[in-house]
mmCIF file of C-alpha atoms in Angstrom:
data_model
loop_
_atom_site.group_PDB
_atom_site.id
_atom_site.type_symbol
_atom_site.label_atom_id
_atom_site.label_comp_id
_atom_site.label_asym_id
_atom_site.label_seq_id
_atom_site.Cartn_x
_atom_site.Cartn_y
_atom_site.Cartn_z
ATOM 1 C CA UNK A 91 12.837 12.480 -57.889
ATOM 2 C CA UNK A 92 9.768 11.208 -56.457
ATOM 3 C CA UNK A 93 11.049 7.558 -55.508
ATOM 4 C CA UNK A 94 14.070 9.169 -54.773
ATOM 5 C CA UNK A 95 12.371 10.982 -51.930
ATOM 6 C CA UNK A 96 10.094 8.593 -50.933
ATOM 7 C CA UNK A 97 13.258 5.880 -49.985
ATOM 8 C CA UNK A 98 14.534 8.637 -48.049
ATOM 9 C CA UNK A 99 11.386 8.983 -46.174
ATOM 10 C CA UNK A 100 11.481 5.387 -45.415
ATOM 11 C CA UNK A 101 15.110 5.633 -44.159
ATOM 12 C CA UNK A 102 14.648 7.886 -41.922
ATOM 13 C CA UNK A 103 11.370 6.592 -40.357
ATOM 14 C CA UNK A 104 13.283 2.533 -40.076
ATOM 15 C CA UNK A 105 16.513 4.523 -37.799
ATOM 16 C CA UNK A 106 13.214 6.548 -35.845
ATOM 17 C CA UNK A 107 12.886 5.690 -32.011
ATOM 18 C CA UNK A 108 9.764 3.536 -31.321
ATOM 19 C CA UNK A 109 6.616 5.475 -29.989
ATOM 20 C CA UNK A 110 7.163 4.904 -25.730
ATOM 21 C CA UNK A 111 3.303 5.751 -24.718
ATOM 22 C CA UNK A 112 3.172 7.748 -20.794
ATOM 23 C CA UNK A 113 -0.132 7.879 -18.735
ATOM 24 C CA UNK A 114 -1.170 4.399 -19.552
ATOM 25 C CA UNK A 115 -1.509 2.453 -16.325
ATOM 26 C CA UNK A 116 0.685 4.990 -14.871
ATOM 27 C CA UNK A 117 -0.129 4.506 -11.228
ATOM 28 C CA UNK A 118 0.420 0.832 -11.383
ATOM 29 C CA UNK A 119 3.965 1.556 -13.586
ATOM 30 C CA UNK A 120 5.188 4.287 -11.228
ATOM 31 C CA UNK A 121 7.831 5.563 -14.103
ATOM 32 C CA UNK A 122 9.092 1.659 -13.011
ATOM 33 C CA UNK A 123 12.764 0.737 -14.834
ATOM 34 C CA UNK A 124 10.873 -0.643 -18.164
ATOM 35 C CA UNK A 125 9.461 3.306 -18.551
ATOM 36 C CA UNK A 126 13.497 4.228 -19.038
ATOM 37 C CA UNK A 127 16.254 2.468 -20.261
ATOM 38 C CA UNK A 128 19.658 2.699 -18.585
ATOM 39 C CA UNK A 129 20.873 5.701 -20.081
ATOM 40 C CA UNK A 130 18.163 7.769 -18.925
ATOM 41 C CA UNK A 131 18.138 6.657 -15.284
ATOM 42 C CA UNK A 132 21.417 7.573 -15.047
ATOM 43 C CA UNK A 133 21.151 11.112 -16.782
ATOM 44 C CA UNK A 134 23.261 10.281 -19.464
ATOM 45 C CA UNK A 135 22.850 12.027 -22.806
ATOM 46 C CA UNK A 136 21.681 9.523 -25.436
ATOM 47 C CA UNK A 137 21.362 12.523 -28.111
ATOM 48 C CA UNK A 138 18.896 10.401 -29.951
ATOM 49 C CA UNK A 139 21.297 7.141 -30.716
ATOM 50 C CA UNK A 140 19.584 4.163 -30.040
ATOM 51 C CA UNK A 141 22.025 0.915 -28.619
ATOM 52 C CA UNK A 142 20.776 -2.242 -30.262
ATOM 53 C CA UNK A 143 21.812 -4.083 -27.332
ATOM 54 C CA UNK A 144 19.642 -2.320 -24.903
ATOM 55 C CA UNK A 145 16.199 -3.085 -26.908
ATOM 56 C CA UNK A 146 14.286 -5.626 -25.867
ATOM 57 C CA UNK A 147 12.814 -7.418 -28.831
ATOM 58 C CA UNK A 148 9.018 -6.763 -29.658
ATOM 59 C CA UNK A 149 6.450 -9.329 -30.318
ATOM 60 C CA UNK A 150 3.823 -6.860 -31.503
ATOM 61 C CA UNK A 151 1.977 -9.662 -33.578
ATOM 62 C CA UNK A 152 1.550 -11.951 -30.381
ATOM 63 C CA UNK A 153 -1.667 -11.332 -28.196
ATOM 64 C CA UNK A 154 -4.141 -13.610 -26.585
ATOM 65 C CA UNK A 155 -7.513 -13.897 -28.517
ATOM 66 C CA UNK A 156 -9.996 -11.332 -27.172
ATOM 67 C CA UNK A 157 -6.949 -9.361 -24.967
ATOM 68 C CA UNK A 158 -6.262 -5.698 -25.841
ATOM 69 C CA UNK A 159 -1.937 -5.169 -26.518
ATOM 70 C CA UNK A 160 -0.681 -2.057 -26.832
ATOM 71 C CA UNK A 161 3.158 -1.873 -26.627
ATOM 72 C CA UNK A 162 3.942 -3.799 -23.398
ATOM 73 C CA UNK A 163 0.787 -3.838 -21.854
ATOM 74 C CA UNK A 164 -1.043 -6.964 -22.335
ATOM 75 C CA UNK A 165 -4.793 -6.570 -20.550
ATOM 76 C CA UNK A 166 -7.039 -9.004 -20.710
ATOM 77 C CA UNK A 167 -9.812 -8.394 -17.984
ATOM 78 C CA UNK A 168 -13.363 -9.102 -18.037
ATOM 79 C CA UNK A 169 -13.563 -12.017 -20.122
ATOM 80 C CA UNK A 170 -14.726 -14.579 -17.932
ATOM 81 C CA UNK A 171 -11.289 -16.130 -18.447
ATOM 82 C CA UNK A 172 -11.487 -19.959 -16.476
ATOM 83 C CA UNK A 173 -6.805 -19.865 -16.808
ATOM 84 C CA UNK A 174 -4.052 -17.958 -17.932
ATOM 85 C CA UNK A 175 -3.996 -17.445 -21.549
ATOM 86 C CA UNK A 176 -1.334 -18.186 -23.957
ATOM 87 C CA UNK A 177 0.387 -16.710 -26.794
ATOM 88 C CA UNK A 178 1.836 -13.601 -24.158
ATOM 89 C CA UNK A 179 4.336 -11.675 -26.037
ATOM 90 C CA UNK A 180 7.604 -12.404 -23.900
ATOM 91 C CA UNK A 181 8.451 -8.208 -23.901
ATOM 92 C CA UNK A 182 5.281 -7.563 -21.848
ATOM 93 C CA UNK A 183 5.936 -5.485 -19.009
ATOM 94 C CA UNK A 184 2.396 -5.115 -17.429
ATOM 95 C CA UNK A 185 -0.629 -8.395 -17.601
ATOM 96 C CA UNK A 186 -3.465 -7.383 -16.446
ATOM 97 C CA UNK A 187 -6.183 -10.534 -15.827
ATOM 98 C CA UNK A 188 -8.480 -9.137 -13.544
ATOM 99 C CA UNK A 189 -12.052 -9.751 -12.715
ATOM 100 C CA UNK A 190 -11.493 -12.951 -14.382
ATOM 101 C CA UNK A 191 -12.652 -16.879 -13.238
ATOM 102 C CA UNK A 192 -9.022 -18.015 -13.442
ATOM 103 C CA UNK A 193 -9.293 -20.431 -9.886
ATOM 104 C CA UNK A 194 -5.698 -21.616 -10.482
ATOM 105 C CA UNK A 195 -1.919 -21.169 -11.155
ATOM 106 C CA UNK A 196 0.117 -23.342 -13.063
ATOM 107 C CA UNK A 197 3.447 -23.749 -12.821
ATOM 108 C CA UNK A 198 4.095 -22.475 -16.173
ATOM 109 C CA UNK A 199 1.325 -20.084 -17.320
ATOM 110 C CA UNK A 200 4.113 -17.372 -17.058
ATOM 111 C CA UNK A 201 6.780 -19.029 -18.687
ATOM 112 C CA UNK A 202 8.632 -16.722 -20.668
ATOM 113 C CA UNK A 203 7.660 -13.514 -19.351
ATOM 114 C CA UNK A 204 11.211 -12.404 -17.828
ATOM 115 C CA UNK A 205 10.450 -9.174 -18.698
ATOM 116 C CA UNK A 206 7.097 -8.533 -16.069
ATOM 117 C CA UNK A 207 7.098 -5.864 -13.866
ATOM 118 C CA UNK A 208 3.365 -5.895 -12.808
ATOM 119 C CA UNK A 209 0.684 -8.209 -12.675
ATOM 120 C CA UNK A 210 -2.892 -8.024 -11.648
ATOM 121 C CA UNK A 211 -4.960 -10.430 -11.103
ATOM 122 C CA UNK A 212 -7.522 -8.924 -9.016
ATOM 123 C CA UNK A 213 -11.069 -10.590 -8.459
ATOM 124 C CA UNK A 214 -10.890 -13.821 -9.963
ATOM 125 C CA UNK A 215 -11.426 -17.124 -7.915
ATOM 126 C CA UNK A 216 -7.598 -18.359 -7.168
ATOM 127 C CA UNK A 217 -7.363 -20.930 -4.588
ATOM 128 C CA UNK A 218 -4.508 -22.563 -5.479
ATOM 129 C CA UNK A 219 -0.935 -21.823 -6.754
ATOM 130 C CA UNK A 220 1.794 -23.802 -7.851
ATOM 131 C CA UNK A 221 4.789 -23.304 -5.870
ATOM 132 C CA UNK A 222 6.876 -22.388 -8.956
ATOM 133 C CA UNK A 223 4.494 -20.478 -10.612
ATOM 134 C CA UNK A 224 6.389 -16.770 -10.346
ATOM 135 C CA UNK A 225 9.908 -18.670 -10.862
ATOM 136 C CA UNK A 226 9.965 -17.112 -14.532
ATOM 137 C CA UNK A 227 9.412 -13.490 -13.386
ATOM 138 C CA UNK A 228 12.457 -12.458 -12.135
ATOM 139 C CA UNK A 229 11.867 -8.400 -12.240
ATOM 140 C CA UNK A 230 8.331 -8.396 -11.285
ATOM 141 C CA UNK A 231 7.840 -5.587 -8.460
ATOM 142 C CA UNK A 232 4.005 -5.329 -8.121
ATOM 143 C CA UNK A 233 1.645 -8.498 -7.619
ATOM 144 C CA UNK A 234 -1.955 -7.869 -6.747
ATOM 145 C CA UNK A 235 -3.804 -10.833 -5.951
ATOM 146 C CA UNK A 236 -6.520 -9.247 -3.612
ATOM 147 C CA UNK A 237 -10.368 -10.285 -3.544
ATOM 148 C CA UNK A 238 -9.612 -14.297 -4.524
ATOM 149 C CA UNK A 239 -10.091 -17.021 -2.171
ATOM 150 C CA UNK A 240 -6.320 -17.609 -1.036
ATOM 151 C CA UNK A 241 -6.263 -19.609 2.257
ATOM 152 C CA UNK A 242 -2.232 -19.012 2.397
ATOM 153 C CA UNK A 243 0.046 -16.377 1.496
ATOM 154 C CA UNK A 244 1.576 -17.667 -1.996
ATOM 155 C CA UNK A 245 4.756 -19.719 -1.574
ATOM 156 C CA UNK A 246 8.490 -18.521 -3.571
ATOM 157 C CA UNK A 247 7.370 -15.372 -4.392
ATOM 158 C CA UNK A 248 10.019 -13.191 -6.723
ATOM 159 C CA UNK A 249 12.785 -11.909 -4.602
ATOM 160 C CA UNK A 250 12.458 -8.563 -7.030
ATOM 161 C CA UNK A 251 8.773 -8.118 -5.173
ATOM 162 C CA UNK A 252 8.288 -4.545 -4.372
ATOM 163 C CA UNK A 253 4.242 -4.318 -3.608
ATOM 164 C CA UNK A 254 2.387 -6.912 -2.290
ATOM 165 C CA UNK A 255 -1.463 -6.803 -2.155
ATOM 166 C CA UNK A 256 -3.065 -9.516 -0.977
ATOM 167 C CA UNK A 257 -6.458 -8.294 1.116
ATOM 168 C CA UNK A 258 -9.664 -9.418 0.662
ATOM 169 C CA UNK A 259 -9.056 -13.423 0.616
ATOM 170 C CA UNK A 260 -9.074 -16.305 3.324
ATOM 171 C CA UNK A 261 -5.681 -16.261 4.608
ATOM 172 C CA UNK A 262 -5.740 -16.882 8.501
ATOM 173 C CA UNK A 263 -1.871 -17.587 8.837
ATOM 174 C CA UNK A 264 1.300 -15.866 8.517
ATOM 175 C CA UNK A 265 3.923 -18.195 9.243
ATOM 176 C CA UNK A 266 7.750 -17.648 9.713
ATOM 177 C CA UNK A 267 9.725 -17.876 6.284
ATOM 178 C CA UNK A 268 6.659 -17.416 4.205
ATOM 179 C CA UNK A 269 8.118 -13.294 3.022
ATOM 180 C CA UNK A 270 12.041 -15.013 3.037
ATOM 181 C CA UNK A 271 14.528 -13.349 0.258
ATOM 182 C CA UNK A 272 11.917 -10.580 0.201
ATOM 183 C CA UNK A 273 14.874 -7.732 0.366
ATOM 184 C CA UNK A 274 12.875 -5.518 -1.534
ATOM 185 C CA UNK A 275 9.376 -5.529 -0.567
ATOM 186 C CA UNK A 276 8.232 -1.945 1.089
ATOM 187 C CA UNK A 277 4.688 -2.220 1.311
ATOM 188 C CA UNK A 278 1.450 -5.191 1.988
ATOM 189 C CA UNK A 279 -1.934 -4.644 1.920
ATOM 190 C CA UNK A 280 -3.380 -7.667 3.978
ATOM 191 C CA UNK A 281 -6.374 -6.405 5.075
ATOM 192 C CA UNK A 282 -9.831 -8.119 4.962
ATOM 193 C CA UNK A 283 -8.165 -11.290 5.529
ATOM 194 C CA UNK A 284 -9.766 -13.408 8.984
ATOM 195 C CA UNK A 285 -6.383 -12.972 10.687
ATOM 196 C CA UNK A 286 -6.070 -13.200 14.553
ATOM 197 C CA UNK A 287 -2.806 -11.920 16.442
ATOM 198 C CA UNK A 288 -2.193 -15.558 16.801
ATOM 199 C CA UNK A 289 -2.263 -16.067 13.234
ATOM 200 C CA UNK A 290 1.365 -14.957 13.097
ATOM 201 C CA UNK A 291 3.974 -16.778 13.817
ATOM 202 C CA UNK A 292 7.085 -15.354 15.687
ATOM 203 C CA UNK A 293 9.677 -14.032 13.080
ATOM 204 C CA UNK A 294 6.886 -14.415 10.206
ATOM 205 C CA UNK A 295 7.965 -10.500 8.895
ATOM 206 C CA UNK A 296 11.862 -11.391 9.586
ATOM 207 C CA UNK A 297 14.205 -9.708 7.160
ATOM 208 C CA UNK A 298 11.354 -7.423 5.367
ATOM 209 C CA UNK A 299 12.180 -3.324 5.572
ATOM 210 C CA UNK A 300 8.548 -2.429 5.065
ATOM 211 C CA UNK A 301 7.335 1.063 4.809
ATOM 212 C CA UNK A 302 3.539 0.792 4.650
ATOM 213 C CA UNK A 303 2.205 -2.236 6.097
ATOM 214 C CA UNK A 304 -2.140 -2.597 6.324
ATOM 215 C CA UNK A 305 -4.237 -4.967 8.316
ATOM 216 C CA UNK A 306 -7.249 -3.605 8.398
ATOM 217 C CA UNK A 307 -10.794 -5.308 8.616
ATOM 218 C CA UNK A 308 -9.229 -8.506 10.313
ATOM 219 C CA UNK A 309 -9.952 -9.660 13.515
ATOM 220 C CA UNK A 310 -6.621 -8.266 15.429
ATOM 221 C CA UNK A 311 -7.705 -7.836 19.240
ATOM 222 C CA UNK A 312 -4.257 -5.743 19.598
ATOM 223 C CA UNK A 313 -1.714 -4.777 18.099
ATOM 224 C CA UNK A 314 0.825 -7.439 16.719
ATOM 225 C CA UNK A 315 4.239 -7.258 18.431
ATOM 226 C CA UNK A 316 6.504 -8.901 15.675
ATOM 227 C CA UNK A 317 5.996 -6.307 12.867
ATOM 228 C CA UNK A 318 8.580 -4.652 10.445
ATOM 229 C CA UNK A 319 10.609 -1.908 13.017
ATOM 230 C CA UNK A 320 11.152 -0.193 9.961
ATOM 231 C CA UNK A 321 7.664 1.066 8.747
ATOM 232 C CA UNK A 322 6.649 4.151 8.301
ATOM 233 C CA UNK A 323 3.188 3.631 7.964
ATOM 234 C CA UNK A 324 0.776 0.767 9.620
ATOM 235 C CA UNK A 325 -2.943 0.846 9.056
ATOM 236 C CA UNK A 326 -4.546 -1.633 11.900
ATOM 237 C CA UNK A 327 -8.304 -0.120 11.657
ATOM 238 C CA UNK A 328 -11.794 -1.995 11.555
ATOM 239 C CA UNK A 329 -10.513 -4.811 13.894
ATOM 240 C CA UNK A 330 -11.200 -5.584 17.540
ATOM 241 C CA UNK A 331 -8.601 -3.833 19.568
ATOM 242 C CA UNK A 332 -9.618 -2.525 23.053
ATOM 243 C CA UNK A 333 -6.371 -1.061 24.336
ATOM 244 C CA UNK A 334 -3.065 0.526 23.700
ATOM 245 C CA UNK A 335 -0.773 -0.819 26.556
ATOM 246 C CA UNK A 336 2.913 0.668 26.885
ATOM 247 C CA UNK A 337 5.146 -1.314 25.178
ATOM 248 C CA UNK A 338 2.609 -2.062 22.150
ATOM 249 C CA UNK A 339 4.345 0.544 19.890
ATOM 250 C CA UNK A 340 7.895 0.484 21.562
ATOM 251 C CA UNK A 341 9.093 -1.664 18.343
ATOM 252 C CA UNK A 342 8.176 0.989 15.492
ATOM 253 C CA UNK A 343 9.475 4.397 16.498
ATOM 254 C CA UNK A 344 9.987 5.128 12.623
ATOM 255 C CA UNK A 345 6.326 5.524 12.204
ATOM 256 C CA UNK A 346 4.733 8.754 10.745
ATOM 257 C CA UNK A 347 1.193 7.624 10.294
ATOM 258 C CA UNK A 348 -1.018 5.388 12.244
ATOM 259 C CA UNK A 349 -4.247 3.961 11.964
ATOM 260 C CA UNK A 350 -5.763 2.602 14.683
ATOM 261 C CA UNK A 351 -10.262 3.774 13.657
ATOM 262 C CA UNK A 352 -12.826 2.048 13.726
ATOM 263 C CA UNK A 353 -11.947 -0.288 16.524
ATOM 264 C CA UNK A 354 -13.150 -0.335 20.400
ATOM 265 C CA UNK A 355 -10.274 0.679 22.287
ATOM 266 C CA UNK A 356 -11.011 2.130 25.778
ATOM 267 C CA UNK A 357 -7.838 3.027 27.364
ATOM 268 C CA UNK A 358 -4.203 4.118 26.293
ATOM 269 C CA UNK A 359 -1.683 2.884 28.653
ATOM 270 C CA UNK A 360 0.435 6.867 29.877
ATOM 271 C CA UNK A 361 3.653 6.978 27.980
ATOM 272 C CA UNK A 362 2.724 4.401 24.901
ATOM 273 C CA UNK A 363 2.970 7.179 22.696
ATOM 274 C CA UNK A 364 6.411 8.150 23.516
ATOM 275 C CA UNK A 365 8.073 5.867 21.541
ATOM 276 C CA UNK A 366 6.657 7.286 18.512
ATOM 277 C CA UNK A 367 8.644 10.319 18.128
ATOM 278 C CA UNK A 368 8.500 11.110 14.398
ATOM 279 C CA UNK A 369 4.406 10.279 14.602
ATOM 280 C CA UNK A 370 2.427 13.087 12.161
ATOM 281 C CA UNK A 371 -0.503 11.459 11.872
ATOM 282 C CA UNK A 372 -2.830 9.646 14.166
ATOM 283 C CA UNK A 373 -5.937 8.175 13.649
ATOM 284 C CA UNK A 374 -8.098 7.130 17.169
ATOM 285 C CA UNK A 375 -11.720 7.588 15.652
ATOM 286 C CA UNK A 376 -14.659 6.101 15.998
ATOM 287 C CA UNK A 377 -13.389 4.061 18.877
ATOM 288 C CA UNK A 378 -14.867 4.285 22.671
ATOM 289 C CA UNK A 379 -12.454 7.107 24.292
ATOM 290 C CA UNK A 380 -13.372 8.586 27.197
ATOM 291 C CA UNK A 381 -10.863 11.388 27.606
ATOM 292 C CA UNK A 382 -7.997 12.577 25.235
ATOM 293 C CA UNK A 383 -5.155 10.548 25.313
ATOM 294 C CA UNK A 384 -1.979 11.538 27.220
ATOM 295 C CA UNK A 385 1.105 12.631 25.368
ATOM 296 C CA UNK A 386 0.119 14.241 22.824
ATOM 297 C CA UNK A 387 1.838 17.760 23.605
ATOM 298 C CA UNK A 388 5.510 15.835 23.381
ATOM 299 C CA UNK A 389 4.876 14.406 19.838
ATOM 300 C CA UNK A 390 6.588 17.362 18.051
ATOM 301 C CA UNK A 391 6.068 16.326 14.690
ATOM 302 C CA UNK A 392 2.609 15.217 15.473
ATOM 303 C CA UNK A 393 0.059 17.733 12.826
ATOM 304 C CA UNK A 394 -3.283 15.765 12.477
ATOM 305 C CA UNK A 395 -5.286 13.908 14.902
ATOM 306 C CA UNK A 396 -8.550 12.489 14.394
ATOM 307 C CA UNK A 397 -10.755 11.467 17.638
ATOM 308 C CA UNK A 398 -14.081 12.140 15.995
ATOM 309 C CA UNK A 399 -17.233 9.815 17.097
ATOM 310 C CA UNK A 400 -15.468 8.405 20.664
ATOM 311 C CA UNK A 401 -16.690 8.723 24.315
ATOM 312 C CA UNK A 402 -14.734 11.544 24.792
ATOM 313 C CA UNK A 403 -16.507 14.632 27.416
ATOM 314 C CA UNK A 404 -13.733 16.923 28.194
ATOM 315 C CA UNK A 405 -10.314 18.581 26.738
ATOM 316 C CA UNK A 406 -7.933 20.021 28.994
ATOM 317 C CA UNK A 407 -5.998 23.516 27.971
ATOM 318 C CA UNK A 408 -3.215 21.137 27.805
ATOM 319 C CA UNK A 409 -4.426 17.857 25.905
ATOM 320 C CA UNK A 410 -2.824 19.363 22.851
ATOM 321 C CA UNK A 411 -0.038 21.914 22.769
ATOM 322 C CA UNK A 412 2.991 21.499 25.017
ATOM 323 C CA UNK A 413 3.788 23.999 27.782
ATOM 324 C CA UNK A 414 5.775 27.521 26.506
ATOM 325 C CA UNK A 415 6.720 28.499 23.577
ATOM 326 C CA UNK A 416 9.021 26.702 20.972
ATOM 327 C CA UNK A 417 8.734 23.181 21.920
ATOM 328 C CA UNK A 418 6.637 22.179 19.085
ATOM 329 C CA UNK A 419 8.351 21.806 15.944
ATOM 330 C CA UNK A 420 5.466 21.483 13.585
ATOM 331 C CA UNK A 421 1.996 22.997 14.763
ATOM 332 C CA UNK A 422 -1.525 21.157 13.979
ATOM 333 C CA UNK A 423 -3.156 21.216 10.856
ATOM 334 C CA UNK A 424 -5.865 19.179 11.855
ATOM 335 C CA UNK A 425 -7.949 18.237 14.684
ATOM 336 C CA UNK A 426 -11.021 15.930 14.565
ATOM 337 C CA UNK A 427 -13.462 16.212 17.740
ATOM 338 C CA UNK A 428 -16.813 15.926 16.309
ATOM 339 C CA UNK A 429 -19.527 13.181 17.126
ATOM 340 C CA UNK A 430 -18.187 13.306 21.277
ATOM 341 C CA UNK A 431 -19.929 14.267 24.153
ATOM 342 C CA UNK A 432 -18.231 17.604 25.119
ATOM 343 C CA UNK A 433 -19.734 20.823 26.352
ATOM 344 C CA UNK A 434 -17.750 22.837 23.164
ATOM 345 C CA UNK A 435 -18.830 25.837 25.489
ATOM 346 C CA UNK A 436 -16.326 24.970 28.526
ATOM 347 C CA UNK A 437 -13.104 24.448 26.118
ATOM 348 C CA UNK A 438 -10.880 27.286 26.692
ATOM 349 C CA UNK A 439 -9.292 29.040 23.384
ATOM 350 C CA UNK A 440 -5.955 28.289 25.382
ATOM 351 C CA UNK A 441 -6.822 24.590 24.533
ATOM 352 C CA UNK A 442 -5.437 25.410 20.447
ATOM 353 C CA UNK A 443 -2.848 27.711 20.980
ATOM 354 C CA UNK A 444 -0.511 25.391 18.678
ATOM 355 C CA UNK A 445 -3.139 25.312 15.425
ATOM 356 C CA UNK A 446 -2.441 26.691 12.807
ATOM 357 C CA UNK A 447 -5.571 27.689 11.936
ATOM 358 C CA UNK A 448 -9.242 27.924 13.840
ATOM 359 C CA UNK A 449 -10.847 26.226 10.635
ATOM 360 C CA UNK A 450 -8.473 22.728 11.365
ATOM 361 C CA UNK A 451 -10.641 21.832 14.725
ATOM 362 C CA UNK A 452 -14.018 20.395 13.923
ATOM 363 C CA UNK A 453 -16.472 20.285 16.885
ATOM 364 C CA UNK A 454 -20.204 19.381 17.562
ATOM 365 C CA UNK A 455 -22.621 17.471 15.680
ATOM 366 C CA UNK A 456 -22.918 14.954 18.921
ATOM 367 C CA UNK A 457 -25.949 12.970 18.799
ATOM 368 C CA UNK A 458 -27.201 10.397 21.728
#
């Protein structure tokens, strides 16, 4: 009976579904398509039965000398790798090399890996990139290539790009073609590169539907004219812009958050925030205001606002909250006013009347 029961036991664990690990790398993954197989995406019931033709083979035995491989992840950071290292089991969904030396990429140190749906490759030393280098990875969706010494946005990258982030290298030009085919790509980080506003070309961000778009810590003087129309969210602080003129924003009326600290802007041009009708979130601090700007009482969406550590010495009863009653479809939950030079004594209680609560305004703490 006992070898009886024992091939039994060894039946039943060979027709067993493999071990799918969740929480690993999760943020980078985002439940991506390798995380569920067809069947689940679509709700069906699979009541247990596996389809041989939707398993990708598995190539457990294959992993780069020193790398840690578990499943599809394949991470081999912090070894002072000088290239890409071989032996990468073709099923791997996730390569992590960063904090690496690797200072190039060849055109085929990703041969094989069809299957990649993120790779990092943060803080190593890449200046240089063969122009077929991604051809092999035809599903990946996140590339993060930030903190190298790029001088150029990479060329052909994979038309299945979702999540681009590229800040902290060299790159000082954008020019027109450079995101072409990109029909999936919602969101770049490009910040701490040295780009000017004349750094991109005209139609450079052609054909992209961006949500989220950053370009932060350049050296933008104002704000770029040629962006997606379609994002939601663009993050332009720590740069060098000194005013808000009307038609700077007239392109993205889709936006809900803006970022616009940590610059030196002066003035905003009356009416510039109109065209921002679905704004909720503003961000004007630590910039050199002198006064609240106008318009804020017809952004009816609008629910935080930070103008903390500006120029700013007075707020009018009706800097914030529209006229009557009702006009306001969503009321403030957060108003920054700290670090200005206003008499907090003179502001009349009228000023809030659209807060929802007195513990969203922060005042005082102005120092000379």
């Amino acid at each position: 009976m006992w070898p009886l029961w024992l091939l039994a036991s060894l039946l039943a664990l060979s027709q067993a579904l493999p071990f799918e690990q969740r929480g690993f790398w999760d943020f980078t993954l985002d439940d991506g398509p390798f995380m569920m197989n067809d069947e689940e995406a679509s709700g069906a019931d699979t009541s247990g039965v596996l389809d041989p033709d939707s398993v990708t083979p598995t190539y457990s035995a294959m992993c780069p000398f020193g790398c840690h491989c578990h499943l599809r992840v394949v991470q081999c950071s912090d070894l002072g790798l000088k290239s890409v290292p071989k032996e990468i089991s073709p099923d791997t969904t996730l390569l992590d090399l960063q904090n690496n030396d690797i200072s190039e990429l060849r055109k085929d140190d990703f041969k094989g890996l069809q299957h990649l749906y993120a790779l990092v490759l943060v803080n190593n030393k890449i200046s240089k990139i063969h122009e077929k280098a991604f051809s092999p990875l035809r599903k990946l969706q996140k590339l993060y290539i930030s903190k190298n010494h790029l001088v150029e946005i990479p060329p052909n990258l994979p038309s299945s790009l979702v999540e681009l982030r590229i800040h902290d290298n060299r790159i000082r030009k954008v020019p027109k073609g450079v995101f072409s085919g990109l029909r999936n790509m919602n969101c770049i980080e490009m910040g701490g590169n040295p780009l000017e506003n004349s750094g991109f070309e005209p139609g450079a961000f052609d054909g992209l539907k961006l949500n989220y778009l950053r370009i932060s810590e350049a050296k933008l003087t104002g704000i770029p004219k040629d962006l997606p129309e379609t994002l939601n969210e663009l993050h332009l602080d720590h740069n060098k812009i000194q005013a808000i003129e009307l038609e700077d924003l007239l392109r993205y009326s889709k936006l809900y958050r803006l970022g616009l600290g940590h610059n030196q802007i002066r003035t905003i041009e009356n009416g510039s925030l109109s065209f921002l009708p679905t704004l909720r979130e503003l961000h004007l601090d630590n910039n050199k205001l002198a006064r609240v700007p106008s318009g804020l009482p017809d952004l009816k969406l609008l629910q935080v606002v930070y103008l903390h550590s500006n120029n700013i010495t007075k707020v009018g009863v009706n800097d914030f909250c529209p006229v009557g009653f009702g006009v306001k479809r969503a009321y403030y939950n957060g108003i920054s006013l700290f670090n200005n030079p206003v008499p907090y004594w003179e502001v009349q209680p009228a000023t809030f009347r659209c807060v929802t609560d007195r513990l969203a305004i922060q005042f005082g703490n102005y120092k000379k």
